[in-house]
Coordinates of N, CA and C and ligand atoms in Angstrom, one line a residue:
M1 N -82.2 -19.0 24.4 CA -82.0 -18.1 23.3 C -80.5 -18.1 22.9
E2 N -80.2 -18.0 21.7 CA -78.8 -17.9 21.2 C -78.6 -16.7 20.3
I3 N -77.5 -16.0 20.5 CA -77.3 -14.8 19.6 C -75.9 -15.0 18.9
L4 N -75.9 -15.0 17.6 CA -74.6 -15.1 16.9 C -74.4 -13.8 16.1
V5 N -73.2 -13.3 16.2 CA -72.8 -12.1 15.5 C -71.8 -12.4 14.4
F6 N -72.1 -11.8 13.2 CA -71.2 -12.1 12.1 C -70.6 -10.8 11.5
P7 N -69.5 -10.9 10.9 CA -68.9 -9.6 10.3 C -69.8 -9.0 9.3
T8 N -70.4 -9.7 8.4 CA -71.2 -9.1 7.4 C -72.5 -9.9 7.1
L9 N -73.4 -9.2 6.3 CA -74.7 -9.9 6.0 C -74.4 -11.2 5.2
E10 N -73.4 -11.2 4.4 CA -73.0 -12.4 3.6 C -72.7 -13.6 4.6
D11 N -71.9 -13.3 5.6 CA -71.6 -14.4 6.6 C -72.9 -14.9 7.3
L12 N -73.7 -13.9 7.7 CA -74.9 -14.3 8.4 C -75.8 -15.1 7.5
S13 N -75.9 -14.7 6.2 CA -76.8 -15.4 5.3 C -76.3 -16.8 5.0
R14 N -75.0 -17.0 5.0 CA -74.4 -18.3 4.8 C -74.7 -19.2 6.0
K15 N -74.6 -18.7 7.1 CA -74.9 -19.5 8.3 C -76.4 -19.9 8.3
A16 N -77.3 -18.9 7.9 CA -78.7 -19.2 7.9 C -79.0 -20.3 6.8
A17 N -78.2 -20.2 5.7 CA -78.4 -21.2 4.6 C -78.0 -22.6 5.1
E18 N -76.9 -22.6 5.9 CA -76.4 -23.9 6.4 C -77.4 -24.5 7.4
I19 N -78.0 -23.7 8.2 CA -79.0 -24.1 9.2 C -80.2 -24.7 8.5
F20 N -80.6 -23.9 7.4 CA -81.8 -24.4 6.6 C -81.5 -25.8 6.1
V21 N -80.3 -26.0 5.5 CA -80.0 -27.3 4.9 C -80.0 -28.4 6.0
D22 N -79.4 -28.1 7.2 CA -79.3 -29.1 8.2 C -80.7 -29.5 8.8
I23 N -81.5 -28.4 9.1 CA -82.9 -28.7 9.6 C -83.7 -29.4 8.6
S24 N -83.6 -29.0 7.3 CA -84.5 -29.6 6.3 C -84.1 -31.1 6.2
R25 N -82.8 -31.4 6.1 CA -82.4 -32.8 6.0 C -82.9 -33.6 7.2
A26 N -82.7 -33.1 8.4 CA -83.1 -33.8 9.6 C -84.6 -34.1 9.6
C27 N -85.4 -33.1 9.2 CA -86.8 -33.3 9.2 C -87.3 -34.3 8.1
I28 N -86.6 -34.2 7.0 CA -87.1 -35.0 5.9 C -86.7 -36.5 6.2
I29 N -85.6 -36.7 6.9 CA -85.2 -38.0 7.3 C -86.2 -38.6 8.3
S30 N -86.4 -37.7 9.3 CA -87.2 -38.2 10.4 C -88.7 -38.3 10.1
K31 N -89.3 -37.3 9.4 CA -90.8 -37.4 9.2 C -91.2 -37.2 7.7
G32 N -90.2 -37.2 6.8 CA -90.6 -37.1 5.4 C -91.0 -35.7 4.8
K33 N -90.9 -34.7 5.7 CA -91.2 -33.4 5.2 C -90.6 -32.3 6.1
F34 N -90.4 -31.1 5.5 CA -89.9 -30.0 6.2 C -90.8 -28.8 5.9
T35 N -91.2 -28.1 7.0 CA -92.1 -27.0 6.8 C -91.4 -25.7 7.3
V36 N -91.4 -24.7 6.4 CA -90.7 -23.4 6.7 C -91.7 -22.3 6.5
A37 N -91.7 -21.3 7.4 CA -92.5 -20.1 7.2 C -91.5 -18.9 6.9
V38 N -91.6 -18.3 5.8 CA -90.6 -17.3 5.4 C -91.1 -15.8 5.5
S39 N -90.2 -14.9 5.7 CA -90.5 -13.5 5.7 C -90.2 -12.7 4.4
G40 N -90.7 -11.5 4.3 CA -90.3 -10.6 3.2 C -89.2 -9.7 3.7
G41 N -89.1 -8.5 3.2 CA -88.1 -7.6 3.6 C -86.8 -7.8 2.9
S42 N -85.8 -6.9 3.2 CA -84.6 -7.0 2.4 C -83.6 -7.9 3.0
T43 N -83.6 -8.1 4.3 CA -82.5 -8.9 4.9 C -82.4 -10.3 4.4
P44 N -83.5 -11.1 4.3 CA -83.3 -12.5 3.9 C -83.1 -12.7 2.4
R45 N -83.0 -11.6 1.6 CA -82.8 -11.8 0.1 C -81.6 -12.6 -0.2
R46 N -80.5 -12.3 0.5 CA -79.2 -13.0 0.2 C -79.4 -14.5 0.6
L47 N -80.0 -14.7 1.7 CA -80.2 -16.1 2.1 C -81.0 -16.9 1.0
Y48 N -82.1 -16.3 0.5 CA -82.9 -16.9 -0.5 C -82.1 -17.2 -1.8
A49 N -81.3 -16.2 -2.1 CA -80.5 -16.3 -3.3 C -79.5 -17.5 -3.1
L50 N -78.9 -17.5 -1.9 CA -77.9 -18.6 -1.7 C -78.6 -20.0 -1.8
L51 N -79.8 -20.1 -1.2 CA -80.5 -21.4 -1.3 C -80.8 -21.8 -2.7
G52 N -81.0 -20.9 -3.6 CA -81.3 -21.2 -5.0 C -80.0 -21.3 -5.8
S53 N -78.9 -21.1 -5.2 CA -77.6 -21.1 -6.0 C -77.1 -22.5 -6.1
D54 N -76.2 -22.7 -7.1 CA -75.6 -24.1 -7.3 C -75.1 -24.7 -6.1
S55 N -74.4 -23.9 -5.2 CA -73.8 -24.6 -4.1 C -74.7 -25.1 -3.0
Y56 N -76.0 -24.6 -2.9 CA -76.9 -25.1 -1.9 C -78.1 -25.8 -2.5
R57 N -78.5 -25.5 -3.7 CA -79.7 -26.1 -4.3 C -79.7 -27.6 -4.2
E58 N -78.6 -28.2 -4.6 CA -78.5 -29.6 -4.7 C -78.5 -30.3 -3.3
K59 N -78.3 -29.5 -2.3 CA -78.2 -30.2 -0.9 C -79.5 -30.4 -0.3
I60 N -80.6 -30.0 -0.9 CA -81.9 -30.1 -0.3 C -82.9 -30.8 -1.2
D61 N -83.7 -31.7 -0.6 CA -84.7 -32.4 -1.4 C -85.9 -31.6 -1.4
W62 N -86.0 -30.7 -2.4 CA -87.1 -29.7 -2.4 C -88.5 -30.3 -2.5
S63 N -88.6 -31.5 -3.1 CA -89.9 -32.1 -3.2 C -90.6 -32.3 -1.9
H64 N -89.8 -32.3 -0.8 CA -90.3 -32.6 0.5 C -90.3 -31.3 1.4
V65 N -90.1 -30.2 0.8 CA -90.1 -28.9 1.5 C -91.4 -28.2 1.2
Y66 N -92.0 -27.7 2.3 CA -93.3 -26.9 2.2 C -93.0 -25.5 2.6
F67 N -93.3 -24.6 1.7 CA -93.1 -23.1 2.0 C -94.4 -22.5 2.4
F68 N -94.4 -21.8 3.6 CA -95.5 -21.0 4.0 C -94.9 -19.6 4.2
W69 N -95.8 -18.6 4.4 CA -95.4 -17.2 4.7 C -95.8 -16.7 6.0
V70 N -94.9 -16.0 6.6 CA -95.1 -15.4 7.9 C -96.1 -14.2 7.8
D71 N -95.9 -13.5 6.7 CA -96.9 -12.4 6.5 C -96.9 -12.0 5.0
E72 N -97.9 -11.2 4.7 CA -98.0 -10.8 3.3 C -98.6 -9.4 3.2
R73 N -98.2 -8.7 2.2 CA -98.8 -7.4 1.9 C -100.0 -7.7 1.0
C74 N -101.1 -6.9 1.2 CA -102.3 -7.1 0.5 C -102.3 -6.5 -0.9
V75 N -101.5 -7.2 -1.8 CA -101.4 -6.8 -3.2 C -101.4 -8.1 -4.0
P76 N -101.6 -8.0 -5.3 CA -101.6 -9.2 -6.1 C -100.2 -9.8 -6.1
K77 N -100.1 -11.1 -6.4 CA -98.8 -11.8 -6.3 C -97.7 -11.2 -7.3
E78 N -98.2 -10.6 -8.3 CA -97.2 -10.0 -9.3 C -96.7 -8.6 -8.9
H79 N -97.3 -8.1 -7.9 CA -96.9 -6.7 -7.4 C -95.5 -6.7 -6.8
G80 N -94.8 -5.6 -6.9 CA -93.4 -5.5 -6.4 C -93.3 -5.7 -4.9
D81 N -94.4 -5.4 -4.2 CA -94.4 -5.5 -2.7 C -94.7 -6.9 -2.2
S82 N -95.1 -7.8 -3.1 CA -95.6 -9.1 -2.6 C -94.4 -10.0 -2.0
N83 N -94.7 -10.5 -0.8 CA -93.6 -11.3 -0.2 C -93.5 -12.7 -0.9
Y84 N -94.7 -13.2 -1.4 CA -94.6 -14.4 -2.2 C -93.8 -14.1 -3.5
G85 N -94.1 -12.9 -4.1 CA -93.4 -12.6 -5.3 C -91.8 -12.5 -5.1
L86 N -91.5 -11.9 -4.0 CA -90.0 -11.8 -3.6 C -89.4 -13.2 -3.6
V87 N -90.0 -14.1 -2.8 CA -89.4 -15.4 -2.6 C -89.4 -16.2 -3.9
F88 N -90.5 -16.0 -4.6 CA -90.6 -16.7 -5.9 C -89.5 -16.3 -6.8
K89 N -89.4 -15.0 -7.0 CA -88.4 -14.5 -7.9 C -87.0 -15.0 -7.6
I90 N -86.6 -14.8 -6.3 CA -85.2 -15.1 -5.9 C -84.9 -16.6 -5.8
L91 N -85.9 -17.3 -5.3 CA -85.7 -18.7 -4.9 C -86.6 -19.7 -5.6
L92 N -87.9 -19.6 -5.4 CA -88.7 -20.7 -5.9 C -88.7 -20.9 -7.4
S93 N -88.5 -19.8 -8.2 CA -88.4 -20.0 -9.6 C -87.2 -20.8 -10.1
K94 N -86.3 -21.0 -9.1 CA -85.0 -21.7 -9.5 C -85.2 -23.2 -9.2
L95 N -86.3 -23.6 -8.5 CA -86.5 -24.9 -8.0 C -87.6 -25.6 -8.8
A96 N -87.6 -26.9 -8.8 CA -88.7 -27.6 -9.4 C -89.5 -28.2 -8.2
M97 N -90.5 -27.5 -7.8 CA -91.3 -28.0 -6.7 C -92.8 -28.1 -7.1
P98 N -93.4 -29.2 -6.5 CA -94.9 -29.3 -6.8 C -95.6 -28.0 -6.3
D99 N -96.7 -27.6 -7.0 CA -97.4 -26.4 -6.6 C -97.9 -26.6 -5.2
E100 N -98.3 -27.8 -4.8 CA -98.9 -27.9 -3.4 C -97.9 -27.7 -2.3
N101 N -96.6 -27.6 -2.6 CA -95.6 -27.3 -1.6 C -95.4 -25.9 -1.4
I102 N -96.1 -25.0 -2.2 CA -95.9 -23.6 -2.1 C -97.2 -23.0 -1.6
R103 N -97.3 -22.7 -0.3 CA -98.6 -22.3 0.3 C -98.6 -20.9 0.7
R104 N -99.0 -20.0 -0.3 CA -98.9 -18.6 -0.1 C -100.1 -18.0 0.5
M105 N -100.0 -16.9 1.2 CA -101.1 -16.1 1.6 C -101.6 -15.3 0.4
K106 N -102.9 -15.2 0.2 CA -103.5 -14.6 -1.0 C -103.7 -13.1 -0.8
G107 N -102.6 -12.4 -1.1 CA -102.7 -10.9 -0.9 C -103.7 -10.2 -1.8
E108 N -104.2 -10.9 -2.8 CA -105.1 -10.3 -3.7 C -106.5 -10.3 -3.2
M109 N -106.8 -11.1 -2.1 CA -108.1 -11.3 -1.6 C -108.4 -10.2 -0.6
E110 N -109.7 -10.0 -0.2 CA -110.1 -9.1 0.8 C -109.3 -9.6 2.1
P111 N -108.7 -8.7 2.9 CA -107.8 -9.1 4.0 C -108.4 -10.1 5.0
E112 N -109.6 -9.8 5.4 CA -110.2 -10.7 6.4 C -110.4 -12.1 5.8
K113 N -110.9 -12.1 4.6 CA -111.1 -13.4 3.9 C -109.8 -14.1 3.7
A114 N -108.8 -13.4 3.3 CA -107.4 -14.0 3.0 C -106.9 -14.6 4.3
A115 N -107.1 -13.9 5.4 CA -106.6 -14.4 6.7 C -107.3 -15.7 7.1
R116 N -108.6 -15.7 6.9 CA -109.4 -16.9 7.3 C -109.1 -18.0 6.4
A117 N -108.8 -17.7 5.1 CA -108.5 -18.8 4.1 C -107.1 -19.4 4.5
Y118 N -106.2 -18.6 4.9 CA -104.9 -19.1 5.2 C -104.9 -19.9 6.5
E119 N -105.7 -19.4 7.5 CA -105.9 -20.2 8.7 C -106.5 -21.6 8.4
E120 N -107.4 -21.6 7.5 CA -108.0 -22.9 7.0 C -107.0 -23.8 6.4
D121 N -106.1 -23.2 5.6 CA -105.1 -23.9 4.9 C -104.1 -24.5 6.0
L122 N -103.8 -23.7 7.0 CA -102.9 -24.2 8.0 C -103.5 -25.4 8.8
R123 N -104.8 -25.2 9.1 CA -105.5 -26.2 9.9 C -105.6 -27.5 9.0
T124 N -105.8 -27.4 7.7 CA -105.9 -28.6 6.9 C -104.5 -29.3 6.8
F125 N -103.5 -28.5 6.7 CA -102.2 -29.1 6.6 C -101.6 -29.6 7.9
F126 N -101.8 -28.9 9.0 CA -101.2 -29.3 10.3 C -102.1 -30.1 11.2
G127 N -103.4 -30.1 10.8 CA -104.4 -30.8 11.7 C -105.2 -29.7 12.4
K128 N -106.5 -30.1 12.6 CA -107.5 -29.2 13.1 C -107.3 -28.7 14.5
S129 N -106.8 -29.6 15.3 CA -106.9 -29.3 16.8 C -105.7 -28.6 17.3
A130 N -104.5 -28.9 16.8 CA -103.3 -28.3 17.4 C -102.9 -27.1 16.7
L131 N -102.0 -26.3 17.4 CA -101.4 -25.2 16.7 C -100.4 -25.7 15.7
P132 N -100.2 -25.0 14.6 CA -99.2 -25.4 13.6 C -97.8 -25.3 14.3
A133 N -97.0 -26.3 14.0 CA -95.6 -26.2 14.5 C -94.7 -26.3 13.3
F134 N -94.3 -25.1 12.8 CA -93.4 -25.1 11.7 C -92.0 -25.6 12.2
D135 N -91.3 -26.3 11.3 CA -90.0 -26.8 11.6 C -89.0 -25.6 11.7
L136 N -89.3 -24.6 10.9 CA -88.4 -23.4 10.9 C -89.2 -22.2 10.6
I137 N -89.0 -21.1 11.4 CA -89.7 -19.8 11.1 C -88.6 -18.8 10.9
L138 N -88.6 -18.1 9.8 CA -87.5 -17.1 9.5 C -88.2 -15.7 9.6
L139 N -87.7 -15.0 10.6 CA -88.2 -13.6 10.8 C -87.2 -12.5 10.6
G140 N -87.7 -11.3 10.4 CA -86.9 -10.1 10.3 C -87.3 -9.2 11.5
I141 N -86.7 -8.1 11.6 CA -87.1 -7.1 12.6 C -87.0 -5.7 12.0
G142 N -88.0 -4.9 12.3 CA -88.0 -3.5 11.8 C -87.4 -2.6 12.9
K143 N -87.0 -1.4 12.5 CA -86.4 -0.4 13.5 C -87.3 -0.2 14.6
D144 N -88.6 -0.3 14.4 CA -89.6 0.0 15.5 C -89.9 -1.3 16.3
G145 N -89.2 -2.4 16.0 CA -89.3 -3.6 16.8 C -90.4 -4.5 16.3
H146 N -91.0 -4.2 15.1 CA -92.0 -5.1 14.6 C -91.3 -6.4 14.0
T147 N -92.1 -7.4 14.0 CA -91.6 -8.6 13.3 C -92.9 -9.2 12.6
A148 N -92.6 -10.0 11.6 CA -93.8 -10.4 10.7 C -94.5 -9.1 10.4
S149 N -95.9 -9.1 10.5 CA -96.6 -7.8 10.4 C -97.3 -7.6 11.8
L150 N -96.5 -7.9 12.8 CA -97.0 -7.6 14.2 C -96.2 -6.3 14.6
F151 N -97.0 -5.2 14.7 CA -96.4 -3.9 15.0 C -96.6 -3.5 16.5
P152 N -95.7 -2.6 17.0 CA -95.9 -2.2 18.4 C -97.3 -1.6 18.7
D153 N -97.8 -1.9 19.8 CA -99.1 -1.4 20.3 C -100.3 -1.9 19.5
S154 N -100.1 -2.9 18.6 CA -101.2 -3.4 17.8 C -102.0 -4.4 18.7
E155 N -103.4 -4.3 18.5 CA -104.2 -5.2 19.3 C -103.9 -6.7 18.8
T156 N -103.4 -6.9 17.7 CA -103.1 -8.3 17.2 C -102.1 -9.0 18.1
L157 N -101.3 -8.2 18.9 CA -100.3 -8.8 19.8 C -101.0 -9.6 20.9
G158 N -102.3 -9.3 21.2 CA -103.0 -10.0 22.3 C -103.8 -11.2 21.7
E159 N -103.7 -11.4 20.5 CA -104.5 -12.5 19.8 C -104.1 -13.9 20.4
T160 N -105.1 -14.6 20.9 CA -104.8 -15.9 21.4 C -105.5 -17.1 20.6
D161 N -106.6 -16.7 19.9 CA -107.4 -17.7 19.2 C -107.0 -17.9 17.7
R162 N -106.8 -16.8 17.1 CA -106.6 -16.9 15.6 C -105.2 -17.2 15.3
L163 N -105.0 -17.9 14.1 CA -103.6 -18.2 13.7 C -103.1 -17.1 12.7
V164 N -104.1 -16.5 12.0 CA -103.7 -15.5 11.0 C -104.7 -14.3 11.1
V165 N -104.2 -13.1 11.1 CA -105.1 -12.0 11.2 C -104.8 -10.9 10.1
P166 N -105.8 -10.1 9.7 CA -105.5 -9.0 8.9 C -105.0 -7.8 9.8
V167 N -104.1 -7.0 9.3 CA -103.6 -5.8 10.0 C -103.6 -4.6 9.2
F168 N -104.1 -3.5 9.7 CA -104.0 -2.2 9.0 C -102.9 -1.4 9.6
I169 N -101.9 -1.0 8.8 CA -100.8 -0.2 9.3 C -101.0 1.2 9.1
E170 N -101.4 1.9 10.2 CA -101.8 3.3 10.1 C -100.7 4.2 9.4
K171 N -99.5 4.0 9.8 CA -98.4 4.8 9.3 C -98.3 4.8 7.8
Q172 N -98.4 3.5 7.3 CA -98.2 3.4 5.8 C -99.6 3.4 5.1
Q173 N -100.7 3.4 5.9 CA -102.0 3.2 5.3 C -102.1 2.0 4.4
K174 N -101.5 0.9 4.9 CA -101.5 -0.3 4.1 C -102.1 -1.5 4.9
Q175 N -102.6 -2.4 4.2 CA -103.2 -3.6 4.8 C -102.2 -4.8 4.6
R176 N -102.1 -5.6 5.6 CA -101.3 -6.8 5.5 C -102.0 -8.0 6.2
I177 N -101.4 -9.1 6.1 CA -101.9 -10.3 6.7 C -100.7 -10.9 7.5
T178 N -101.0 -11.4 8.7 CA -99.8 -12.0 9.4 C -100.2 -13.2 10.3
L179 N -99.2 -14.0 10.5 CA -99.3 -15.1 11.5 C -99.3 -14.4 12.8
T180 N -100.0 -15.0 13.8 CA -100.0 -14.4 15.2 C -98.9 -14.9 16.1
L181 N -98.8 -14.3 17.2 CA -97.7 -14.7 18.2 C -97.8 -16.2 18.6
P182 N -99.0 -16.7 18.9 CA -99.1 -18.1 19.3 C -98.4 -19.0 18.2
V183 N -98.6 -18.7 17.0 CA -98.1 -19.6 15.9 C -96.5 -19.4 15.9
L184 N -96.1 -18.1 15.9 CA -94.6 -17.9 15.9 C -94.0 -18.6 17.1
N185 N -94.6 -18.5 18.3 CA -94.0 -19.1 19.5 C -94.1 -20.6 19.5
N186 N -94.8 -21.2 18.6 CA -94.9 -22.6 18.6 C -94.0 -23.2 17.5
G187 N -93.1 -22.4 16.9 CA -92.2 -22.9 15.9 C -91.1 -23.8 16.6
S188 N -90.7 -24.8 15.9 CA -89.7 -25.7 16.4 C -88.3 -25.0 16.5
Q189 N -88.0 -24.2 15.5 CA -86.8 -23.4 15.5 C -87.2 -22.0 14.9
V190 N -86.9 -21.0 15.6 CA -87.2 -19.6 15.1 C -85.9 -18.9 14.9
I191 N -85.7 -18.3 13.8 CA -84.5 -17.5 13.6 C -84.9 -16.1 13.2
I192 N -84.3 -15.1 13.9 CA -84.5 -13.7 13.5 C -83.2 -13.1 12.9
L193 N -83.3 -12.6 11.7 CA -82.2 -12.0 11.0 C -82.2 -10.5 11.2
A194 N -81.0 -9.9 11.5 CA -81.0 -8.4 11.6 C -79.6 -8.0 11.0
S195 N -79.7 -7.0 10.2 CA -78.5 -6.5 9.5 C -78.5 -5.0 9.4
G196 N -77.3 -4.4 9.6 CA -77.2 -2.9 9.3 C -77.4 -2.1 10.5
S197 N -76.7 -0.9 10.4 CA -76.7 0.0 11.6 C -78.1 0.6 12.0
S198 N -79.0 0.6 11.0 CA -80.3 1.1 11.3 C -81.1 0.2 12.4
K199 N -80.5 -1.0 12.6 CA -81.2 -1.9 13.5 C -80.5 -1.9 14.9
A200 N -79.4 -1.1 15.0 CA -78.5 -1.2 16.2 C -79.3 -0.8 17.5
D201 N -80.1 0.3 17.4 CA -80.9 0.7 18.6 C -81.9 -0.3 19.1
I202 N -82.6 -0.9 18.1 CA -83.7 -1.8 18.5 C -83.0 -3.1 19.0
I203 N -81.9 -3.5 18.4 CA -81.2 -4.7 18.9 C -80.7 -4.5 20.3
Q204 N -80.2 -3.3 20.6 CA -79.8 -3.0 21.9 C -81.0 -3.0 22.9
E205 N -82.1 -2.5 22.5 CA -83.3 -2.5 23.4 C -83.8 -3.9 23.7
I206 N -83.8 -4.7 22.7 CA -84.4 -6.1 22.9 C -83.4 -7.1 23.4
L207 N -82.2 -7.0 22.9 CA -81.2 -8.0 23.4 C -80.3 -7.5 24.5
G208 N -80.2 -6.2 24.6 CA -79.2 -5.6 25.6 C -79.9 -5.3 26.9
R209 N -81.2 -5.0 26.8 CA -81.9 -4.6 28.1 C -83.1 -5.5 28.2
K210 N -82.9 -6.6 28.9 CA -84.0 -7.6 29.0 C -85.3 -7.1 29.4
D211 N -85.4 -6.0 30.3 CA -86.7 -5.5 30.8 C -87.5 -4.9 29.7
S212 N -86.8 -4.3 28.7 CA -87.6 -3.6 27.7 C -88.0 -4.5 26.5
A213 N -87.4 -5.7 26.4 CA -87.7 -6.6 25.3 C -89.2 -6.7 25.0
I214 N -90.0 -6.9 26.1 CA -91.4 -7.2 25.9 C -92.2 -6.0 25.4
K215 N -91.6 -4.9 25.3 CA -92.3 -3.7 24.8 C -92.4 -3.8 23.3
Y216 N -91.7 -4.7 22.7 CA -91.6 -4.8 21.2 C -92.1 -6.2 20.7
P217 N -92.8 -6.2 19.6 CA -93.3 -7.5 19.1 C -92.2 -8.5 18.9
A218 N -91.0 -8.1 18.4 CA -89.9 -9.1 18.2 C -89.4 -9.6 19.6
G219 N -89.6 -8.8 20.6 CA -89.2 -9.3 21.9 C -90.2 -10.2 22.5
L220 N -91.4 -10.2 22.0 CA -92.5 -11.1 22.4 C -92.4 -12.4 21.7
V221 N -91.5 -12.6 20.8 CA -91.3 -13.9 20.2 C -90.4 -14.6 21.2
Q222 N -91.0 -15.5 21.9 CA -90.4 -16.3 22.9 C -90.9 -17.7 22.8
P223 N -90.3 -18.5 21.9 CA -90.9 -19.8 21.5 C -91.0 -20.7 22.8
I224 N -92.0 -21.5 22.8 CA -92.2 -22.3 24.0 C -91.1 -23.3 24.2
R225 N -90.4 -23.7 23.1 CA -89.3 -24.6 23.2 C -88.0 -23.9 23.4
D226 N -88.1 -22.6 23.5 CA -86.9 -21.7 23.8 C -85.8 -21.8 22.7
N227 N -86.3 -22.2 21.5 CA -85.3 -22.4 20.4 C -85.3 -21.2 19.5
I228 N -84.8 -20.1 20.0 CA -84.8 -18.9 19.2 C -83.3 -18.5 19.0
L229 N -83.0 -18.2 17.7 CA -81.6 -17.9 17.4 C -81.6 -16.5 16.6
W230 N -80.8 -15.6 17.2 CA -80.7 -14.3 16.5 C -79.4 -14.3 15.7
L231 N -79.5 -14.1 14.4 CA -78.3 -14.0 13.6 C -78.2 -12.5 13.2
I232 N -77.1 -11.9 13.6 CA -77.0 -10.4 13.5 C -75.6 -10.1 12.9
D233 N -75.6 -9.0 12.2 CA -74.2 -8.6 11.7 C -73.7 -7.6 12.6
E234 N -72.4 -7.3 12.5 CA -71.6 -6.4 13.4 C -72.3 -5.0 13.5
E235 N -72.8 -4.5 12.3 CA -73.4 -3.2 12.3 C -74.6 -3.2 13.2
A236 N -75.4 -4.2 13.1 CA -76.6 -4.2 13.9 C -76.3 -4.5 15.4
A237 N -75.2 -5.1 15.6 CA -74.8 -5.5 17.0 C -73.9 -4.5 17.7
K238 N -73.7 -3.3 17.0 CA -72.6 -2.5 17.5 C -72.9 -1.8 18.8
K239 N -74.2 -1.8 19.2 CA -74.5 -1.2 20.5 C -74.7 -2.2 21.7
L240 N -74.5 -3.5 21.3 CA -74.6 -4.5 22.3 C -73.3 -4.6 23.1
E241 N -73.4 -4.8 24.4 CA -72.2 -5.0 25.2 C -71.7 -6.5 25.0
R242 N -70.5 -6.6 24.6 CA -70.0 -8.0 24.4 C -68.7 -8.3 25.1
Ligands
6PG301 C1 -92.1 -7.8 5.6 C2 -91.6 -8.6 6.8 C3 -91.2 -7.7 7.9 C4 -89.6 -7.6 7.8 C5 -89.1 -6.5 8.6 C6 -87.6 -6.3 8.4 O1 -93.0 -8.3 5.0 O2 -91.6 -6.7 5.4 O3 -92.0 -9.8 7.0 O4 -91.5 -8.1 9.2 O5 -89.0 -8.8 8.1 O6 -89.8 -5.3 8.2 O7 -87.4 -5.9 7.1 P1 -86.0 -5.7 6.5 O8 -85.3 -7.0 6.3 O9 -86.3 -5.1 5.1 O10 -85.2 -4.8 7.4

């Protein structure tokens, strides 16, 4: 595990954009494609904007990049809560990519069916027998320690067979779809982005007190190749001893 702390969200986002460029180039050279699973939320917005900006857009061969989603809210893709909609608006609409490279979760479908359909899509793309191994998985973290749409105490945390599951979030009375822990933990490189003082307590719990990390979904992201990188800004890191 590696933890990098940056003065601001801007610095952190630039680092994430550089890593995105480096990994995508290396994957495209070595195997002709780059697969990334992206998150919603507010933290990665700047990263997505940077990737779509003049300074980064030309550095990536987008025709060989395949976008997947870590989770989705059960709303139509035009809805303001849609994670696909967020990434499309900020980044994908700026790129000329073949439709088949953009593999969204279908938030407009009935949740169980949408989860099954996405699992089928993953199995078709990555092969039937093995777990999908994304080249890069971009995650965020909530104040309660959730990541993707894996929330504390949810039974989905114990899922070992399914790649994608529907989740009902009691607090918000909302339905979502999420990748499961086995898929997150099989990522070749996993990056968790955290910014702002509202994340300071949970960052201290997970990164500062090793014993309590596994109480939280984000702490259960322990990729089998141990390639997890936390990119955090000073505000979020202010309760960590350094
Ligand atoms: C989503 C996410 C979710 C997010 C965290 C952090 O769909 O909202 O995938 O897991 O990453 O809630 O969100 P912020 O970046 O807004 O703090």
